[in-house]
Short mmCIF file of C-alpha atoms in Angstrom, two decimals:
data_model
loop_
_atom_site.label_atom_id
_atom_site.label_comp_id
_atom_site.label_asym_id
_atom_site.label_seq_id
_atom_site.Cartn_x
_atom_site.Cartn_y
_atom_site.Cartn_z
CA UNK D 6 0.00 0.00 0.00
CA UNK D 7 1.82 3.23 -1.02
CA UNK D 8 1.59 5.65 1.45
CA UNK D 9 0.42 9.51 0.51
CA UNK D 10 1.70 12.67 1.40
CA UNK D 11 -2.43 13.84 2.42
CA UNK D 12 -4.73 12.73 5.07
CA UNK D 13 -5.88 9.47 4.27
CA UNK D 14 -7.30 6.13 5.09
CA UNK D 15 -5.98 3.00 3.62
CA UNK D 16 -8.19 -0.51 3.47
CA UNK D 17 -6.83 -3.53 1.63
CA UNK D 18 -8.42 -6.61 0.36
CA UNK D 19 -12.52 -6.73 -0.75
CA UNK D 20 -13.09 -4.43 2.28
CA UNK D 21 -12.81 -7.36 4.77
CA UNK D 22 -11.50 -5.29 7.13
CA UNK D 23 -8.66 -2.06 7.78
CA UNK D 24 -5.83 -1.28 8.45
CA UNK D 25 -5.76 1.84 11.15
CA UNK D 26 -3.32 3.81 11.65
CA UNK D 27 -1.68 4.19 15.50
CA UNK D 28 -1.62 8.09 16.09
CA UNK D 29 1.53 8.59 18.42
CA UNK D 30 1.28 9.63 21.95
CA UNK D 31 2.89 11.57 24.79
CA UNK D 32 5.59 13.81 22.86
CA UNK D 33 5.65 17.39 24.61
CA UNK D 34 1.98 17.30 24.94
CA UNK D 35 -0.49 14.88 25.37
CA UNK D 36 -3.73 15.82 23.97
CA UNK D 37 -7.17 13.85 24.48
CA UNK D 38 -10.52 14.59 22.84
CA UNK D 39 -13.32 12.84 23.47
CA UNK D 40 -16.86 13.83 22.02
CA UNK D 41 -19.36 11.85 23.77
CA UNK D 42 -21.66 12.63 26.83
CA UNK D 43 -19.10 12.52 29.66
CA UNK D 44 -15.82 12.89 27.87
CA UNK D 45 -12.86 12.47 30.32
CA UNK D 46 -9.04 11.69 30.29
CA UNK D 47 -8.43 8.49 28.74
CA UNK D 48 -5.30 6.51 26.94
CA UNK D 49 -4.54 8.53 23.66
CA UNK D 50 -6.69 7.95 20.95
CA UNK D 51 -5.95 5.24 18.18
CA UNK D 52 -7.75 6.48 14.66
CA UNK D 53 -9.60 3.66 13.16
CA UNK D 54 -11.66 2.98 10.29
CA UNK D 55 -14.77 4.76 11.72
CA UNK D 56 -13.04 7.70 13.85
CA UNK D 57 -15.37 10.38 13.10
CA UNK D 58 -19.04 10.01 13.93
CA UNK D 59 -21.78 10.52 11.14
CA UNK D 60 -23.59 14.09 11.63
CA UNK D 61 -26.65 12.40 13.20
CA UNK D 62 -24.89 9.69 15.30
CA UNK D 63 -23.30 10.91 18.80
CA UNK D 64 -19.61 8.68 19.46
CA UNK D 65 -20.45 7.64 23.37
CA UNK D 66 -17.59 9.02 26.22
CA UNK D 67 -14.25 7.69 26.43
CA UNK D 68 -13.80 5.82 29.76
CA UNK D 69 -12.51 8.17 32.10
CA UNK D 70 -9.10 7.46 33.71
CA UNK D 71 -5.54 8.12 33.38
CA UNK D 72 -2.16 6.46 34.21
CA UNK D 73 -1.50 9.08 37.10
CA UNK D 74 -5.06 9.14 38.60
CA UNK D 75 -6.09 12.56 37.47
CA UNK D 76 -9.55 11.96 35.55
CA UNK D 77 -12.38 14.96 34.61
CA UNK D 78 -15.13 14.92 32.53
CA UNK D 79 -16.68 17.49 30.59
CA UNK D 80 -20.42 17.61 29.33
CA UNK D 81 -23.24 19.62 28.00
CA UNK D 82 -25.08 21.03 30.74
CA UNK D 83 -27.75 23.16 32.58
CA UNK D 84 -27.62 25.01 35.14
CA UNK D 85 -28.69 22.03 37.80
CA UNK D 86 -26.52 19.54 35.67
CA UNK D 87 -25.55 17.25 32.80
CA UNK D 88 -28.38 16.87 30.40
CA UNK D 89 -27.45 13.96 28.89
CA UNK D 90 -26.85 16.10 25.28
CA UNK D 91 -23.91 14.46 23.32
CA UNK D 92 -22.57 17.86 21.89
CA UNK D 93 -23.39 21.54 21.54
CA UNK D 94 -25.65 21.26 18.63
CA UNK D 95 -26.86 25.25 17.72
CA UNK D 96 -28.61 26.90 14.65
CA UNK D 97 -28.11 30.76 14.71
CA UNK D 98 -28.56 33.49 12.56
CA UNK D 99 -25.04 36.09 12.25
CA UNK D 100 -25.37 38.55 15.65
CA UNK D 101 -27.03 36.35 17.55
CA UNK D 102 -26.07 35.30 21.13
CA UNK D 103 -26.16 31.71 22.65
CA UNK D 104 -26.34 31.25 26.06
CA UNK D 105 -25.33 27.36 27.78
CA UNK D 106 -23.41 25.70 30.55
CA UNK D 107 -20.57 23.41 30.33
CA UNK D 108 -20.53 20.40 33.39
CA UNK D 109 -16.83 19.73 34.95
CA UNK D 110 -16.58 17.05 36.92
CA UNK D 111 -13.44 16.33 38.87
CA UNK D 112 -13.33 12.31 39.37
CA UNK D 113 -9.61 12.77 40.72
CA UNK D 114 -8.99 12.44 44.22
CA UNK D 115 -7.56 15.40 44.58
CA UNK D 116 -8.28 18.96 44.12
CA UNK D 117 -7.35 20.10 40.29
CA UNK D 118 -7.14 23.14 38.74
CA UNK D 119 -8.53 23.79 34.93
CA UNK D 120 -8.02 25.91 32.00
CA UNK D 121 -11.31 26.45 29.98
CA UNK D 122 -11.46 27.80 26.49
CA UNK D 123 -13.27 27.63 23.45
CA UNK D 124 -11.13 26.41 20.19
CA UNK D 125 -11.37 25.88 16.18
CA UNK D 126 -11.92 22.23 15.21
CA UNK D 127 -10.04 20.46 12.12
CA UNK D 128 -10.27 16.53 10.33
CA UNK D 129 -7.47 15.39 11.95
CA UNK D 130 -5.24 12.70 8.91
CA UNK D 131 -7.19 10.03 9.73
CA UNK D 132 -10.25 11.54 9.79
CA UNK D 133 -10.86 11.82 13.06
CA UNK D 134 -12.22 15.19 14.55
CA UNK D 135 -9.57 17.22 16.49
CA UNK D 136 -9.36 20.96 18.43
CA UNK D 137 -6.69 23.26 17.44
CA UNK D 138 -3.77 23.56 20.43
CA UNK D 139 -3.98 26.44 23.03
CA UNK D 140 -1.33 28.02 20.92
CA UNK D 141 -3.00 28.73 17.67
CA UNK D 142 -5.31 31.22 18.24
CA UNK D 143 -9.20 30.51 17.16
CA UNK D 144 -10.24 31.87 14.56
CA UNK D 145 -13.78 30.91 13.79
CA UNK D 146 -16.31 29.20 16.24
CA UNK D 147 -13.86 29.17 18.69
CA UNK D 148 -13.25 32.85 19.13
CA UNK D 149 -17.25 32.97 19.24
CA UNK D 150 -17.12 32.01 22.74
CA UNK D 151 -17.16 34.00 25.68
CA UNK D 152 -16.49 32.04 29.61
CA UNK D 153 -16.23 33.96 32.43
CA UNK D 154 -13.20 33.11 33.83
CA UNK D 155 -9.94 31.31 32.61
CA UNK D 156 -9.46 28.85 35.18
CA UNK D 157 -11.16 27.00 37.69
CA UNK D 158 -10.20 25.32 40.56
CA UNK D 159 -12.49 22.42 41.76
CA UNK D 160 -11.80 20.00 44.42
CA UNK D 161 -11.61 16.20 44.42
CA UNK D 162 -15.10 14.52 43.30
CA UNK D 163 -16.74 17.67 42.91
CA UNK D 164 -18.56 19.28 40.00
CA UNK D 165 -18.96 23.02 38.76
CA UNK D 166 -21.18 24.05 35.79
CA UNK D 167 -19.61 27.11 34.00
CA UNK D 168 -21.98 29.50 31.86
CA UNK D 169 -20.72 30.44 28.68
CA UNK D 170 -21.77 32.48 25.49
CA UNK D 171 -21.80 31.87 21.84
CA UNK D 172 -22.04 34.98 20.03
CA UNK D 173 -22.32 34.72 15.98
CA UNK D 174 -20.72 38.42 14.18
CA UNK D 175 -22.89 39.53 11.86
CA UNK D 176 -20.41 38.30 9.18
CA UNK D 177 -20.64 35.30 9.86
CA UNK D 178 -20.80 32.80 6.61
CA UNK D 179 -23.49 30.66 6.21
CA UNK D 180 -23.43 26.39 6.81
CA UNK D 181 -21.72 24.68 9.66
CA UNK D 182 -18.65 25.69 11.77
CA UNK D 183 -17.14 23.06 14.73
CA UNK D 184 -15.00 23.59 17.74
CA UNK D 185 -15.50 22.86 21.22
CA UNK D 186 -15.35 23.94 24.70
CA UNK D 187 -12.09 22.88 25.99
CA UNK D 188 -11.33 22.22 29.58
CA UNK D 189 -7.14 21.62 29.91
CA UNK D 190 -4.81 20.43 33.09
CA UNK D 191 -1.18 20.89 32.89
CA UNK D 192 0.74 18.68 34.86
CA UNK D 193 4.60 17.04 35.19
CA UNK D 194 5.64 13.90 34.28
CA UNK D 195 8.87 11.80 33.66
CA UNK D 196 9.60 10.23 30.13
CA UNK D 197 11.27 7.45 29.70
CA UNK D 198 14.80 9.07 30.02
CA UNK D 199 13.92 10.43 33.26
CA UNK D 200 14.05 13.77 32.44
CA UNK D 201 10.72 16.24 33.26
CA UNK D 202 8.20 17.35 30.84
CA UNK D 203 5.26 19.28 31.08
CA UNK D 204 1.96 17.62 29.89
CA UNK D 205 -1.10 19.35 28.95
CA UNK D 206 -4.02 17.37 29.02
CA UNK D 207 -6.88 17.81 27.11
CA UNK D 208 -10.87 16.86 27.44
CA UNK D 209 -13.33 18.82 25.34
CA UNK D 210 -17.17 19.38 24.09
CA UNK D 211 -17.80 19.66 20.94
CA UNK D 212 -19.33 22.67 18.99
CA UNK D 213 -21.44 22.36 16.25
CA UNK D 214 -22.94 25.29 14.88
CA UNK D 215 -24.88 26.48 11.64
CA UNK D 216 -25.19 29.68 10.50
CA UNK D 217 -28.85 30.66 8.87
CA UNK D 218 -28.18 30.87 5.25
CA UNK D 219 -27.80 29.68 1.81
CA UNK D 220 -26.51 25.84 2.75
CA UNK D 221 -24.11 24.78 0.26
CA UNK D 222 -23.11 20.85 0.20
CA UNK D 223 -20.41 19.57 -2.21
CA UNK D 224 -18.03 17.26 -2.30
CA UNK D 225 -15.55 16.49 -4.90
CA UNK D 226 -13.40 12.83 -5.79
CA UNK D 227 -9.67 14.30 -6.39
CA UNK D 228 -6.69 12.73 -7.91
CA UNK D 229 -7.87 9.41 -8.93
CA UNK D 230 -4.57 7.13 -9.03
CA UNK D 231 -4.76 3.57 -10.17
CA UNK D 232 -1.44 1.11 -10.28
CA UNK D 233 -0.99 -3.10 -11.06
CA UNK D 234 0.79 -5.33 -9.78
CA UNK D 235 1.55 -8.04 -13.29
CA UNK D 236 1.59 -11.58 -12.20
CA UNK D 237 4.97 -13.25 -13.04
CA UNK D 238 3.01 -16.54 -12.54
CA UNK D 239 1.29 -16.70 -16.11
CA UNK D 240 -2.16 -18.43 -14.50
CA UNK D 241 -1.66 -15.64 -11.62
CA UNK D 242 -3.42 -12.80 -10.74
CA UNK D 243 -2.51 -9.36 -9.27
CA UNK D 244 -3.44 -6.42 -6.79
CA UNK D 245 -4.94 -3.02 -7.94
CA UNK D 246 -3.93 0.03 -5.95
CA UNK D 247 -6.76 2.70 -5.89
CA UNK D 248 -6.07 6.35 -3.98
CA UNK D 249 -8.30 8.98 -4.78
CA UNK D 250 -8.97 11.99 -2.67
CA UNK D 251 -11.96 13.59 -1.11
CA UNK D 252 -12.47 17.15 -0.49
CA UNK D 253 -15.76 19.29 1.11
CA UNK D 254 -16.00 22.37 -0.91
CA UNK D 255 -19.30 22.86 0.06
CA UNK D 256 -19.72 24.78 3.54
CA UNK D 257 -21.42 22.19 6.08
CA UNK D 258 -20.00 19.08 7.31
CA UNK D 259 -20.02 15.62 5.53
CA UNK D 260 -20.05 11.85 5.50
CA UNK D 261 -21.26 9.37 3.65
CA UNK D 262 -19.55 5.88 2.06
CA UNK D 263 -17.52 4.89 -0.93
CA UNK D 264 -17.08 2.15 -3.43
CA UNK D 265 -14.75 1.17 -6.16
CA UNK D 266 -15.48 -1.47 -9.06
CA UNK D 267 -12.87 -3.00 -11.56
CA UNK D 268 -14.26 -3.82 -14.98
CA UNK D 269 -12.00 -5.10 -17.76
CA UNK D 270 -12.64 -4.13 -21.82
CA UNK D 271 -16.22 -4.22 -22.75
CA UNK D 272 -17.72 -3.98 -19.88
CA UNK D 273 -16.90 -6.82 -17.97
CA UNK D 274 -16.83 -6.97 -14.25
CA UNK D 275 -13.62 -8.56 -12.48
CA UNK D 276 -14.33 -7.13 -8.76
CA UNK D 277 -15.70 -4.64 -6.33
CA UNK D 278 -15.45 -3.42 -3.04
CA UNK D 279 -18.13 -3.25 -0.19
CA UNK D 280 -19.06 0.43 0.74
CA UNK D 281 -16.70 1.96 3.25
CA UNK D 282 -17.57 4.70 5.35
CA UNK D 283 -16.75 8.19 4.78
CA UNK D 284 -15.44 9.93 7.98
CA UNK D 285 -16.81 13.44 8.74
CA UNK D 286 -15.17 15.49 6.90
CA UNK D 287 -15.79 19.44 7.90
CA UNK D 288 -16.08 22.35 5.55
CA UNK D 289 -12.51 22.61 3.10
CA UNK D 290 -11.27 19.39 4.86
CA UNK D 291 -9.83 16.82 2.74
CA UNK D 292 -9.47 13.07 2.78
CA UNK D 293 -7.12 10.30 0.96
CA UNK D 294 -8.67 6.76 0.46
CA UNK D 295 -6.36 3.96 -0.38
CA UNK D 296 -7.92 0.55 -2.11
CA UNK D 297 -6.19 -2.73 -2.82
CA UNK D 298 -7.72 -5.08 -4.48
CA UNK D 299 -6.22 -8.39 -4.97
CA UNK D 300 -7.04 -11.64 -7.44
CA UNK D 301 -7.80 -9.18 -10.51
CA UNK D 302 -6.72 -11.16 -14.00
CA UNK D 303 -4.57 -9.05 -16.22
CA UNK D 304 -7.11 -8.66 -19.18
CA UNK D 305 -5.15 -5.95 -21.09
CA UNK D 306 -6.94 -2.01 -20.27
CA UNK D 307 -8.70 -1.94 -16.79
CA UNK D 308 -11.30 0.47 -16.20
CA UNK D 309 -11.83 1.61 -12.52
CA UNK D 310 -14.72 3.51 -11.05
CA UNK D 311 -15.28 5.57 -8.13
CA UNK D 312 -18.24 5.70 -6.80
CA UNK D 313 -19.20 7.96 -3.30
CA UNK D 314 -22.85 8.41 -1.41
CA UNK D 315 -22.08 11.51 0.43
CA UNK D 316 -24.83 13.08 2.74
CA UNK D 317 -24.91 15.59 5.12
CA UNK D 318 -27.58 16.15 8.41
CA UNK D 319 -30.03 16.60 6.42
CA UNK D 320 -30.10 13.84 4.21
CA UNK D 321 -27.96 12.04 1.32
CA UNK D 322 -27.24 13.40 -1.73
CA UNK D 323 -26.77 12.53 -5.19
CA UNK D 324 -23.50 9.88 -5.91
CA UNK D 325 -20.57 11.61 -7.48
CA UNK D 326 -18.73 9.30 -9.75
CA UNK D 327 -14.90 9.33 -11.62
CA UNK D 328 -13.22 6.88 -13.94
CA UNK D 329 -9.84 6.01 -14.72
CA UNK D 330 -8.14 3.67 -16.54
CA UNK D 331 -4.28 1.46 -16.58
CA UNK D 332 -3.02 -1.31 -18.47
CA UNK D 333 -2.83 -4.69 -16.55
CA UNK D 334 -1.15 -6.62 -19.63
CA UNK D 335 -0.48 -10.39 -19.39
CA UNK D 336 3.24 -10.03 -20.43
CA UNK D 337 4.27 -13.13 -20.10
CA UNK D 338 1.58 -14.10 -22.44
CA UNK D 339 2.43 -11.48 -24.79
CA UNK D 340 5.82 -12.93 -24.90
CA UNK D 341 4.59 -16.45 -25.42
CA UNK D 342 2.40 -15.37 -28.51
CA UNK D 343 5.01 -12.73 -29.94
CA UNK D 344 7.71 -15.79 -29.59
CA UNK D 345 5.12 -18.06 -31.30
CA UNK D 346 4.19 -15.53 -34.35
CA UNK D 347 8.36 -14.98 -34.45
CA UNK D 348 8.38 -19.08 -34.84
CA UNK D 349 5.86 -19.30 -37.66
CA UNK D 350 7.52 -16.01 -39.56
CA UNK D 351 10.83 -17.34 -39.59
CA UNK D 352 9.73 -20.86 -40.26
CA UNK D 353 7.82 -19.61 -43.31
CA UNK D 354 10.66 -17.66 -44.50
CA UNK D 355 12.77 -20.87 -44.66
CA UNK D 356 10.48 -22.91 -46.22
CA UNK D 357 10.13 -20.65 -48.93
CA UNK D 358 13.64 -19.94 -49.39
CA UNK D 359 14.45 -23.82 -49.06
CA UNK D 360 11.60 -24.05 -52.26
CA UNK D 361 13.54 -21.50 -54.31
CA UNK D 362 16.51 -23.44 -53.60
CA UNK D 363 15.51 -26.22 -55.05
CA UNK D 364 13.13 -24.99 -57.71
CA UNK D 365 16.72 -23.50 -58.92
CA UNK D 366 18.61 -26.75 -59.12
CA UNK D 367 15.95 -28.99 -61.19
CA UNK D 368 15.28 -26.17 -63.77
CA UNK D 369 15.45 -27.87 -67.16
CA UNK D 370 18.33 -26.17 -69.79
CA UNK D 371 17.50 -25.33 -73.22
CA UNK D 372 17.89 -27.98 -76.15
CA UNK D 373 19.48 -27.09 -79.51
CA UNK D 374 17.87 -28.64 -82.49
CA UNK D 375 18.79 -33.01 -83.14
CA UNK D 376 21.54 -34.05 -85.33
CA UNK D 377 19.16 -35.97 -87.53
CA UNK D 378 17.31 -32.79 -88.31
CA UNK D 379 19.52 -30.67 -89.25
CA UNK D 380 21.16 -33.45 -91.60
CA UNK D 381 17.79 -33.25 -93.06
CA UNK D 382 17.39 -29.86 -93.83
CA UNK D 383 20.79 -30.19 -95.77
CA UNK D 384 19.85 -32.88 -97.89
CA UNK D 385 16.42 -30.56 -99.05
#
């Protein structure tokens, strides 16, 4: 499976199963985010297959609990509590102002002190959904929000719901925008060399938010590359490599599924892959899918089709299609019948030469007229 410089997903086989890729943990900073109902602390996250919820499906909380003891969780709220909401879900119309509560729950047992601040979310490479760092400003949603203090310090087993606003400018653009309300513990910890590092610690809520106006869904199936693998085996059969891109263009969040079918000239069908989900890709995000499919025959030209479902919150929407083509020649084959026509050629050749040859050497010479005649004409 070639690997690609984008953010991508790679499957291999007829969509039996994936392959996920193992995000690494614990550099400088360790950061968790966890969408579900009571999002805590937890082991860092591995991207799989199906990272990224679809719009209408809530992921449910990461188990809560960390390797040093220090566990929070972080949830939708009112003000007498959780209320059970998997995310900030919000439709607002630019200048207006959201008012809502954020739940911390400190399931530590000790006292801990928080950082809480709204941030921009991203499609992480594999798809996943993901909160800009504390260091990168916000920009969009995540500038939107107003809490009233900074930090908060909340002792062991305790809870504390925090008001915060949501305030849309007035030039706002239409269709979705996603971040989250991030709640952040820095601590110390030793790495493996024994040296000190500071880790910052991450739980979050996430933000999803649509802006009142003209909603534009698109997504388009980028850089369609196709490569096979010849067979030396003559009776064998080889894989097809498939990597196309995805992109949202369109300006509210998407998922949806893909497929990819192998036909050889005129028509006919060698294989095709089960549908594989789409993670949710936000607006300008982008998304590399890699294929392999293995037992396809080399039948000379293969023609391979792309075929994605997208859909949005709403609903799906039409299937968005792209073709491309390689050669998947049967060389050795090839060889065999140019070797064979190069037989018959030369053979020819010295057959007729050999009949020349001898047509040459039998040819009769040319007689002069008999004795007895020309005594004859004489004598006349």
């Amino acid at each position: 499976m070639t690997r690609c410089p984008h953010p991508h997903l790679t499957t291999t086989g007829r969509r039996a199963g994936a392959v996920p890729n193992v995000v690494a943990a614990l550099a400088a900073i360790v950061t968790v985010l966890a969408g579900g109902p009571a999002a805590a602390v937890a082991a860092p996250p591995r991207a799989a297959l199906h990272a990224a919820p679809a719009p209408a499906t809530p992921v449910p909380a990461a188990p809560s609990g960390a390797a040093d003891g220090f566990t929070w969780a972080v949830q939708p709220s009112s003000a007498s509590g959780p209320t059970g909401r998997a995310y900030f879900v919000y439709d607002a119309a630019p200048g207006r102002r959201i008012e809502d509560r954020v739940a911390i729950t400190n399931l530590s047992r000790t006292p801990m002190t928080f950082a809480v601040y709204g941030a921009d979310a991203f499609t992480t490479g594999d798809g996943g959904f993901a909160l800009q760092p504390a260091s990168r400003p916000a920009t969009d949603v995540g500038s939107w929000v107003t809490i009233a203090e900074r930090t908060y310090r909340i002792p062991a087993g305790k809870r504390v719901v925090v008001p915060f606003q949501v305030t849309v400018p007035a030039n706002a653009s239409p269709g979705d925008h996603a971040g989250g309300i991030v709640v952040s513990a820095a601590g110390v910890r030793a790495d493996a060399a024994g040296r000190t590092v500071t880790v910052d610690r991450r739980v979050a809520a996430r933000i999803y938010l649509r802006v009142a106006g003209a909603v534009r869904p698109a997504l388009e199936v980028e850089a369609l590359r196709i490569a096979y693998d010849n067979p030396v085996n003559p009776f064998g059969t080889g894989p097809v490599v498939v990597s196309y891109r995805l992109r949202n263009t369109g300006n509210v969040r998407l998922t949806g599924s893909g497929q990819v079918h192998v036909a050889a000239p005129f028509g006919w069908r060698l294989a095709g892959t089960e549908p594989v989900a789409v993670p949710e890709l936000l607006p300008g995000a982008a998304f590399v899918v890699t294929e392999q499919i293995n037992g396809i025959v080399p039948t000379g030209r293969l023609s391979v089709r792309v075929a994605v479902d997208p859909a949005t919150v709403d609903g799906p929407l039409p299937t968005l299609s792209r073709t491309a083509s390689t050669w998947a020649m049967p060389w050795v084959w090839v060889a065999v019948l140019l070797a064979g026509v190069a037989w018959l050629i030369v053979t020819r050749l010295r057959t007729r030469r050999r009949a020349r040859a001898a047509g040459a050497g039998t040819a009769p010479a040319e007689a002069g007229p008999t004795p007895a005649a020309a005594a004859t004409t004489s004598a006349g």
